[in-house]
Amino acid sequence: MLNFFVAFLMVLAPVSAPPGSPSPSRPPLTAAAVVCVLSCDTLDPSRAAQETFPVPEKQINGRRVVLHVSDRDGMAWGSIDHGATGDSVWLDRSWDGGVSWEGLLGRASIPGTWTGTRTLMYNVTDPGHHRRGLIRACGDAAGVTCTDWIYPTVCDVLCDRTSASQASGDLQPVPPTTLHGRVIRLHTDANAMAWASIEAGGAGDEVWLDRSWDSGASWPGGSSLDRTATPAGAVSTRTTLHATRDPRGRHFGGAVRACGREAAHQEGSCTAWARPVPTRTRAAADALLYSYDPTTAWWPTSWWNSATTLSAVMDSGIRDYDWVIARTFDVNRGTFAAGQRGTDPVEGNFISRSIDDSAWWGLTWVAAYDHTGDQRYLAMATTIAAYVHQYWDTRTCGGGVWWDRERTYKNAVTNGQYLRLTAAVHRRTPGDSVWLQRARTAADWYLGSGLAGSSGLVNDGLTGDCRNNGQTVWTYNQGLAVGGFVEVWRATGDTRYLDTARRLADAAIASPVLTRGGVLIESCDVGTNSCDDNQKQFKGIFMRYLNDLAKVTNSSSYQRFARQQADSVWAADRDALNRIGQRWAGGSPNQVDWRTQASGVNAVIGT
């Protein structure tokens, strides 16, 4: 058994002086915070998905100190071999490029009769708190030695300190700054690499990059990157390229700025912070991943919104994010008391009293199955669909799914979801006839329900006596109906359903209720209104299903409309960190958070 000690946090001397045993002159030891990404700190190495040795081992008095790394897990552990009783091994972990570190992580001593031991596994990275880590193994055997730190260089398509001549294009995402007549520019390229330049100066002028993993709030380990002086006889210079994404560390959307100073003065000047734009989809999705919490494995603190946000991540098609799918599934498929994921308890398998909340997760796991081919996601979607089906009730309004377990309301959102979900489960279940019949029945009921008014716009729901209640027309209800009828058409081949999807889409695009100047609106984002956390994601849901309709019809009008949304969002509703707001045509008051970001991702897909 490992003689495992509790992890300690110790801010020590610079990296040139490896840590030894604590001494009275050093700061007191403090417990290190546990980091969770795919797994939490202190995972047993027997569960490692791989074992690599990216840095050379160290020798100390005949002992071998080895750093073991599993990039698939994002974790590392240390070992000491050929030793004697009392020799020990531990990990150091630094969040500021090796200036300071948490020391003695997992310290283990060789017990009697053994010749070696190892630590438990610790995360190298902490994307949930936007910290990029370094880690090394240290051993004590009548003296202390440490391996090199792993991964001090950030690598993406290219690695840090690549020549700027290798840049793929030259974008300048923010205005330059000036200082004593010098012009300091931030440059980025299509590979999300960045560099800085200084112009109109002279010998000794300096330029550098700052890199931040937390949107510019701080930049430990990323200060004054590649500080470069203008050579004699020149009036300009530039840095090398530096990466703004760290796929190995699961950091996406790092921010950079260019800074410089004139040779005769100490003060400097910096541009604004920016994130590169390799593509619109990639830039918007990277900014969305910034808000994901891998410890709790959702986007705090909205339950159903996290489901459709995960769908938006998959809609992007970017495989770097696939770990988020499994992490979200594994952590959240259990039970949660009221208040942990929402007002209602979650009873396991993503089920709660809110039928529409459950159905959102069902649709998300269908998308996960399509994206990964993993059968467990289809099994979960089918389980959720069966739960939703329990609330299909012909005794009121001749059919339709209730919105809640108390059976108080039949509305558009739940029935649009049911259309899409029943047809989707059928199409992915070999030999099925039960879900096919349910999809047909639901589609025919919807057509006769009155949920869509004479103008082709879907109102919020039905009255107690089963009439259209005339309540607000929301984009997501329109989109769910479009997506539902598209999927039922796929399942049945009946062109009535595809014609209905077209009619509903055309009504939305032409309606002054849902568009203004050709750009989608909600009633809550016009004038001085503001949208609640649910409404912030409605337009993205509409675009998800309009894009699906555009794909199956190859309609140029739908494609033009989608492009118009993307262009408007990018030009009028995005900042230099690629954060997208609620008002796609711009204007104020605006709202910006991860919910509006998820909606915006679906607006720019493929552009």
Coordinates of N, CA and C in Angstrom, one line a residue, residues 51-187:
E51 N 0.3 5.6 -20.2 CA 1.5 5.9 -19.4 C 2.6 6.3 -20.4
T52 N 3.0 7.6 -20.2 CA 4.1 8.1 -21.1 C 5.2 8.7 -20.1
F53 N 6.4 9.0 -20.7 CA 7.5 9.5 -19.9 C 8.0 10.7 -20.7
P54 N 7.4 11.9 -20.7 CA 7.7 13.0 -21.5 C 9.0 13.8 -21.1
V55 N 9.5 13.5 -19.9 CA 10.8 14.2 -19.4 C 11.7 13.1 -18.9
P56 N 13.0 13.3 -19.0 CA 14.0 12.3 -18.5 C 13.8 12.0 -17.0
E57 N 14.0 10.8 -16.6 CA 14.1 10.5 -15.2 C 15.3 11.1 -14.5
K58 N 15.3 11.2 -13.2 CA 16.4 11.7 -12.4 C 17.0 10.7 -11.5
Q59 N 18.3 10.7 -11.4 CA 19.0 9.8 -10.5 C 19.4 10.5 -9.2
I60 N 19.3 9.9 -8.1 CA 19.8 10.5 -6.8 C 20.2 9.3 -5.9
N61 N 21.5 9.3 -5.7 CA 22.1 8.3 -4.8 C 21.6 6.9 -5.2
G62 N 21.6 6.6 -6.5 CA 21.3 5.3 -7.0 C 19.8 5.1 -7.2
R63 N 19.0 6.0 -6.8 CA 17.5 5.9 -6.9 C 17.1 6.5 -8.3
R64 N 16.0 6.0 -8.8 CA 15.3 6.6 -10.0 C 14.1 7.3 -9.6
V65 N 14.0 8.6 -10.0 CA 12.8 9.4 -9.8 C 12.2 9.6 -11.2
V66 N 11.0 9.1 -11.4 CA 10.3 9.1 -12.7 C 9.0 9.9 -12.6
L67 N 8.8 10.7 -13.6 CA 7.4 11.3 -13.8 C 6.7 10.5 -14.9
H68 N 5.5 10.1 -14.5 CA 4.6 9.3 -15.4 C 3.4 10.2 -15.8
V69 N 3.0 10.2 -17.1 CA 2.0 11.1 -17.5 C 1.0 10.3 -18.4
S70 N -0.3 10.6 -18.2 CA -1.4 10.1 -19.0 C -2.1 11.4 -19.6
D71 N -1.8 11.7 -20.9 CA -2.5 12.8 -21.5 C -3.9 12.5 -21.7
R72 N -4.3 11.3 -21.9 CA -5.8 11.0 -22.0 C -6.5 11.4 -20.8
D73 N -5.9 11.2 -19.6 CA -6.6 11.6 -18.4 C -6.2 13.0 -18.0
G74 N -5.2 13.6 -18.6 CA -4.7 14.9 -18.1 C -4.1 14.9 -16.8
M75 N -3.5 13.7 -16.4 CA -3.0 13.6 -15.0 C -1.5 13.0 -15.1
A76 N -0.9 13.1 -13.9 CA 0.5 12.6 -13.8 C 0.7 12.0 -12.4
W77 N 1.7 11.2 -12.3 CA 2.1 10.6 -11.0 C 3.6 10.4 -11.0
G78 N 4.2 10.3 -9.8 CA 5.6 10.1 -9.7 C 6.0 8.8 -9.0
S79 N 7.2 8.3 -9.3 CA 7.6 7.1 -8.6 C 9.1 7.2 -8.3
I80 N 9.5 6.4 -7.3 CA 10.9 6.3 -6.9 C 11.2 4.8 -6.8
D81 N 12.3 4.3 -7.4 CA 12.7 2.9 -7.5 C 14.1 2.7 -7.1
H82 N 14.5 1.4 -6.8 CA 15.9 1.1 -6.4 C 16.2 1.8 -5.1
G83 N 15.2 2.0 -4.2 CA 15.4 2.8 -3.0 C 15.4 1.9 -1.7
A84 N 15.3 2.6 -0.6 CA 15.3 2.0 0.7 C 14.2 2.6 1.5
T85 N 14.0 1.9 2.7 CA 12.9 2.4 3.6 C 13.1 3.9 3.9
G86 N 12.0 4.6 3.8 CA 12.0 6.0 4.1 C 12.3 7.0 3.0
D87 N 12.8 6.5 1.9 CA 12.9 7.3 0.7 C 11.5 7.8 0.3
S88 N 11.4 8.9 -0.3 CA 10.0 9.4 -0.6 C 10.0 10.0 -2.0
V89 N 8.8 10.1 -2.5 CA 8.5 10.8 -3.8 C 7.3 11.6 -3.7
W90 N 7.2 12.7 -4.5 CA 6.0 13.5 -4.5 C 5.9 14.3 -5.8
L91 N 4.9 15.0 -6.0 CA 4.7 15.9 -7.1 C 4.7 17.4 -6.7
D92 N 5.3 18.2 -7.5 CA 5.1 19.7 -7.4 C 4.2 20.1 -8.6
R93 N 3.2 21.0 -8.3 CA 2.4 21.5 -9.4 C 2.3 23.0 -9.3
S94 N 2.6 23.6 -10.5 CA 2.7 25.1 -10.6 C 1.6 25.6 -11.5
W95 N 1.0 26.8 -11.1 CA 0.0 27.4 -11.9 C 0.5 28.7 -12.5
D96 N 1.8 29.0 -12.3 CA 2.3 30.3 -12.8 C 3.6 30.1 -13.6
G97 N 3.7 29.0 -14.3 CA 4.9 28.8 -15.1 C 6.1 28.4 -14.4
G98 N 5.9 27.9 -13.1 CA 7.1 27.4 -12.4 C 7.7 28.4 -11.4
V99 N 7.1 29.5 -11.3 CA 7.6 30.5 -10.3 C 7.3 30.0 -8.9
S100 N 6.2 29.5 -8.6 CA 5.8 28.9 -7.3 C 5.0 27.6 -7.6
W101 N 4.8 26.9 -6.5 CA 4.1 25.6 -6.8 C 3.5 25.1 -5.5
E102 N 2.5 24.2 -5.7 CA 2.0 23.3 -4.6 C 3.0 22.2 -4.5
G103 N 3.6 22.0 -3.3 CA 4.6 21.0 -3.1 C 4.1 19.8 -2.3
L104 N 4.8 18.7 -2.4 CA 4.6 17.5 -1.7 C 3.3 16.9 -2.0
L105 N 2.8 17.1 -3.2 CA 1.5 16.5 -3.6 C 1.6 14.9 -3.6
G106 N 0.8 14.3 -2.8 CA 0.8 12.8 -2.8 C 2.0 12.2 -2.3
R107 N 2.8 12.9 -1.4 CA 4.0 12.4 -1.0 C 3.9 11.0 -0.4
A108 N 4.7 10.0 -0.9 CA 4.7 8.6 -0.4 C 6.1 8.2 -0.1
S109 N 6.2 7.5 1.0 CA 7.5 6.9 1.5 C 7.6 5.4 1.3
I110 N 8.8 4.9 0.9 CA 8.9 3.5 0.7 C 8.8 2.8 2.1
P111 N 7.9 1.9 2.2 CA 7.7 1.1 3.5 C 8.8 0.0 3.6
G112 N 8.9 -0.6 4.8 CA 9.9 -1.6 5.0 C 9.7 -2.8 4.1
T113 N 10.8 -3.3 3.6 CA 11.0 -4.5 2.7 C 10.7 -4.1 1.3
W114 N 10.2 -2.9 1.0 CA 10.0 -2.5 -0.4 C 11.2 -1.7 -0.9
T115 N 11.3 -1.6 -2.2 CA 12.4 -0.8 -2.8 C 11.9 0.3 -3.7
G116 N 10.6 0.5 -3.7 CA 10.0 1.6 -4.5 C 8.6 1.9 -4.1
T117 N 8.1 3.1 -4.5 CA 6.7 3.4 -4.3 C 6.3 4.5 -5.3
R118 N 5.1 4.9 -5.3 CA 4.6 5.9 -6.3 C 3.5 6.8 -5.6
T119 N 3.3 7.9 -6.2 CA 2.2 8.8 -5.7 C 0.9 8.3 -6.3
L120 N -0.2 9.0 -6.0 CA -1.4 8.9 -6.7 C -1.4 9.9 -7.9
M121 N -2.4 9.9 -8.7 CA -2.4 10.8 -9.9 C -3.0 12.2 -9.5
Y122 N -2.4 13.2 -10.1 CA -2.9 14.6 -10.0 C -3.1 15.2 -11.3
N123 N -4.1 16.1 -11.4 CA -4.4 16.8 -12.7 C -3.3 17.7 -13.0
V124 N -2.8 17.7 -14.3 CA -1.8 18.7 -14.7 C -2.5 20.0 -15.0
T125 N -3.8 20.0 -15.3 CA -4.4 21.2 -15.8 C -5.7 21.5 -15.0
D126 N -6.2 22.7 -15.1 CA -7.4 23.1 -14.3 C -8.2 24.0 -15.2
P127 N -8.9 23.5 -16.3 CA -9.6 24.4 -17.1 C -10.8 25.0 -16.4
G128 N -11.4 24.4 -15.4 CA -12.5 24.9 -14.7 C -12.2 26.2 -14.0
H129 N -11.0 26.4 -13.6 CA -10.6 27.7 -13.0 C -9.6 28.4 -13.9
H130 N -9.5 28.0 -15.1 CA -8.7 28.7 -16.1 C -7.3 28.9 -15.7
R131 N -6.7 27.8 -15.2 CA -5.3 27.7 -14.8 C -4.6 26.7 -15.6
R132 N -3.5 27.1 -16.3 CA -2.7 26.1 -17.0 C -1.5 25.7 -16.1
G133 N -1.4 24.4 -15.9 CA -0.5 23.9 -14.9 C 0.8 23.3 -15.5
L134 N 1.9 23.2 -14.7 CA 3.1 22.5 -15.0 C 3.2 21.5 -13.8
I135 N 3.8 20.4 -14.0 CA 4.0 19.4 -12.9 C 5.3 18.7 -13.1
R136 N 5.9 18.3 -12.0 CA 7.2 17.6 -12.0 C 7.2 16.6 -10.8
A137 N 8.0 15.6 -10.9 CA 8.2 14.6 -9.8 C 9.5 14.9 -9.1
C138 N 9.4 14.8 -7.7 CA 10.6 15.0 -6.9 C 10.8 13.8 -6.0
G139 N 12.0 13.6 -5.6 CA 12.4 12.5 -4.7 C 13.3 12.9 -3.7
D140 N 13.3 12.3 -2.5 CA 14.2 12.5 -1.4 C 14.8 11.2 -1.0
A141 N 16.1 11.1 -1.2 CA 16.9 9.9 -0.8 C 18.2 10.4 -0.3
A142 N 18.3 10.9 0.9 CA 19.5 11.6 1.5 C 19.9 12.7 0.6
G143 N 18.9 13.4 0.0 CA 19.1 14.5 -0.9 C 17.9 14.6 -1.7
V144 N 17.7 15.8 -2.3 CA 16.4 16.0 -3.1 C 16.8 16.3 -4.6
T145 N 16.0 15.7 -5.5 CA 16.1 16.1 -6.9 C 14.7 16.1 -7.5
C146 N 14.5 16.8 -8.6 CA 13.3 16.9 -9.3 C 13.5 16.7 -10.8
T147 N 12.5 16.1 -11.4 CA 12.5 16.1 -12.9 C 12.3 17.5 -13.5
D148 N 12.4 17.6 -14.8 CA 11.9 18.9 -15.4 C 10.4 19.0 -15.3
W149 N 9.9 20.2 -15.4 CA 8.5 20.4 -15.6 C 8.0 19.9 -16.9
I150 N 6.8 19.3 -16.9 CA 6.3 18.9 -18.2 C 5.5 20.0 -18.9
Y151 N 5.6 20.1 -20.2 CA 4.8 20.9 -21.1 C 4.9 22.4 -20.7
P152 N 6.1 22.9 -20.6 CA 6.3 24.4 -20.4 C 5.9 25.2 -21.6
T153 N 6.0 24.5 -22.8 CA 5.6 25.1 -24.1 C 4.2 24.8 -24.5
V154 N 3.4 25.8 -24.8 CA 2.1 25.5 -25.3 C 2.1 25.2 -26.8
C155 N 1.4 24.1 -27.1 CA 1.4 23.6 -28.5 C -0.1 23.4 -28.9
D156 N -0.4 23.9 -30.1 CA -1.7 23.7 -30.8 C -1.4 23.2 -32.2
V157 N -1.8 23.9 -33.2 CA -1.4 23.6 -34.6 C 0.1 23.8 -34.7
L158 N 0.6 24.9 -34.1 CA 2.0 25.2 -34.0 C 2.3 25.4 -32.5
C159 N 3.6 25.4 -32.2 CA 4.0 25.6 -30.8 C 4.5 27.0 -30.5
D160 N 4.5 27.4 -29.3 CA 5.1 28.7 -28.9 C 6.5 28.8 -29.5
R161 N 6.8 30.1 -29.8 CA 8.1 30.5 -30.3 C 8.4 30.0 -31.7
T162 N 7.3 29.7 -32.5 CA 7.5 29.5 -33.9 C 7.6 30.8 -34.6
S163 N 8.5 30.8 -35.6 CA 8.7 32.1 -36.4 C 7.4 32.7 -36.9
A164 N 7.2 34.0 -36.8 CA 6.0 34.6 -37.3 C 5.9 34.5 -38.8
S165 N 7.0 34.1 -39.5 CA 6.9 33.9 -41.0 C 6.1 32.7 -41.3
Q166 N 5.7 31.8 -40.3 CA 4.9 30.7 -40.4 C 3.4 30.9 -40.2
A167 N 3.1 32.2 -39.9 CA 1.7 32.6 -39.7 C 0.8 32.3 -40.9
S168 N -0.4 31.9 -40.6 CA -1.4 31.6 -41.7 C -2.3 32.8 -41.7
G169 N -1.9 33.8 -42.4 CA -2.7 35.1 -42.5 C -2.3 36.0 -41.4
D170 N -2.8 37.2 -41.5 CA -2.5 38.3 -40.5 C -3.8 39.1 -40.2
L171 N -4.4 38.8 -39.1 CA -5.6 39.5 -38.7 C -5.2 40.4 -37.5
Q172 N -5.8 41.5 -37.4 CA -5.5 42.4 -36.3 C -6.9 42.7 -35.6
P173 N -7.2 41.9 -34.5 CA -8.5 41.8 -34.0 C -8.9 43.1 -33.1
V174 N -7.9 43.8 -32.7 CA -8.2 45.0 -31.9 C -7.3 46.2 -32.4
P175 N -7.7 47.4 -32.2 CA -6.9 48.6 -32.7 C -5.5 48.5 -32.0
P176 N -4.5 49.1 -32.7 CA -3.2 49.2 -32.2 C -3.2 50.2 -31.1
T177 N -2.1 50.2 -30.3 CA -1.9 51.2 -29.3 C -0.7 52.0 -29.7
T178 N -0.6 53.2 -29.2 CA 0.6 54.1 -29.6 C 1.3 54.5 -28.3
L179 N 2.6 54.8 -28.4 CA 3.4 55.2 -27.2 C 4.6 55.9 -27.8
H180 N 4.7 57.2 -27.5 CA 5.9 58.0 -27.9 C 6.1 57.8 -29.4
G181 N 5.1 57.8 -30.2 CA 5.1 57.7 -31.6 C 5.3 56.3 -32.1
R182 N 5.4 55.4 -31.3 CA 5.5 54.0 -31.7 C 4.1 53.4 -31.9
V183 N 4.0 52.4 -32.8 CA 2.7 51.8 -33.0 C 2.9 50.3 -32.6
I184 N 2.1 49.8 -31.7 CA 2.2 48.5 -31.2 C 0.9 47.7 -31.6
R185 N 1.1 46.6 -32.3 CA 0.0 45.9 -32.9 C -0.1 44.4 -32.4
L186 N -1.3 44.0 -32.2 CA -1.6 42.5 -32.0 C -2.0 41.9 -33.3
H187 N -1.4 40.8 -33.6 CA -1.7 40.0 -34.8 C -2.1 38.6 -34.4

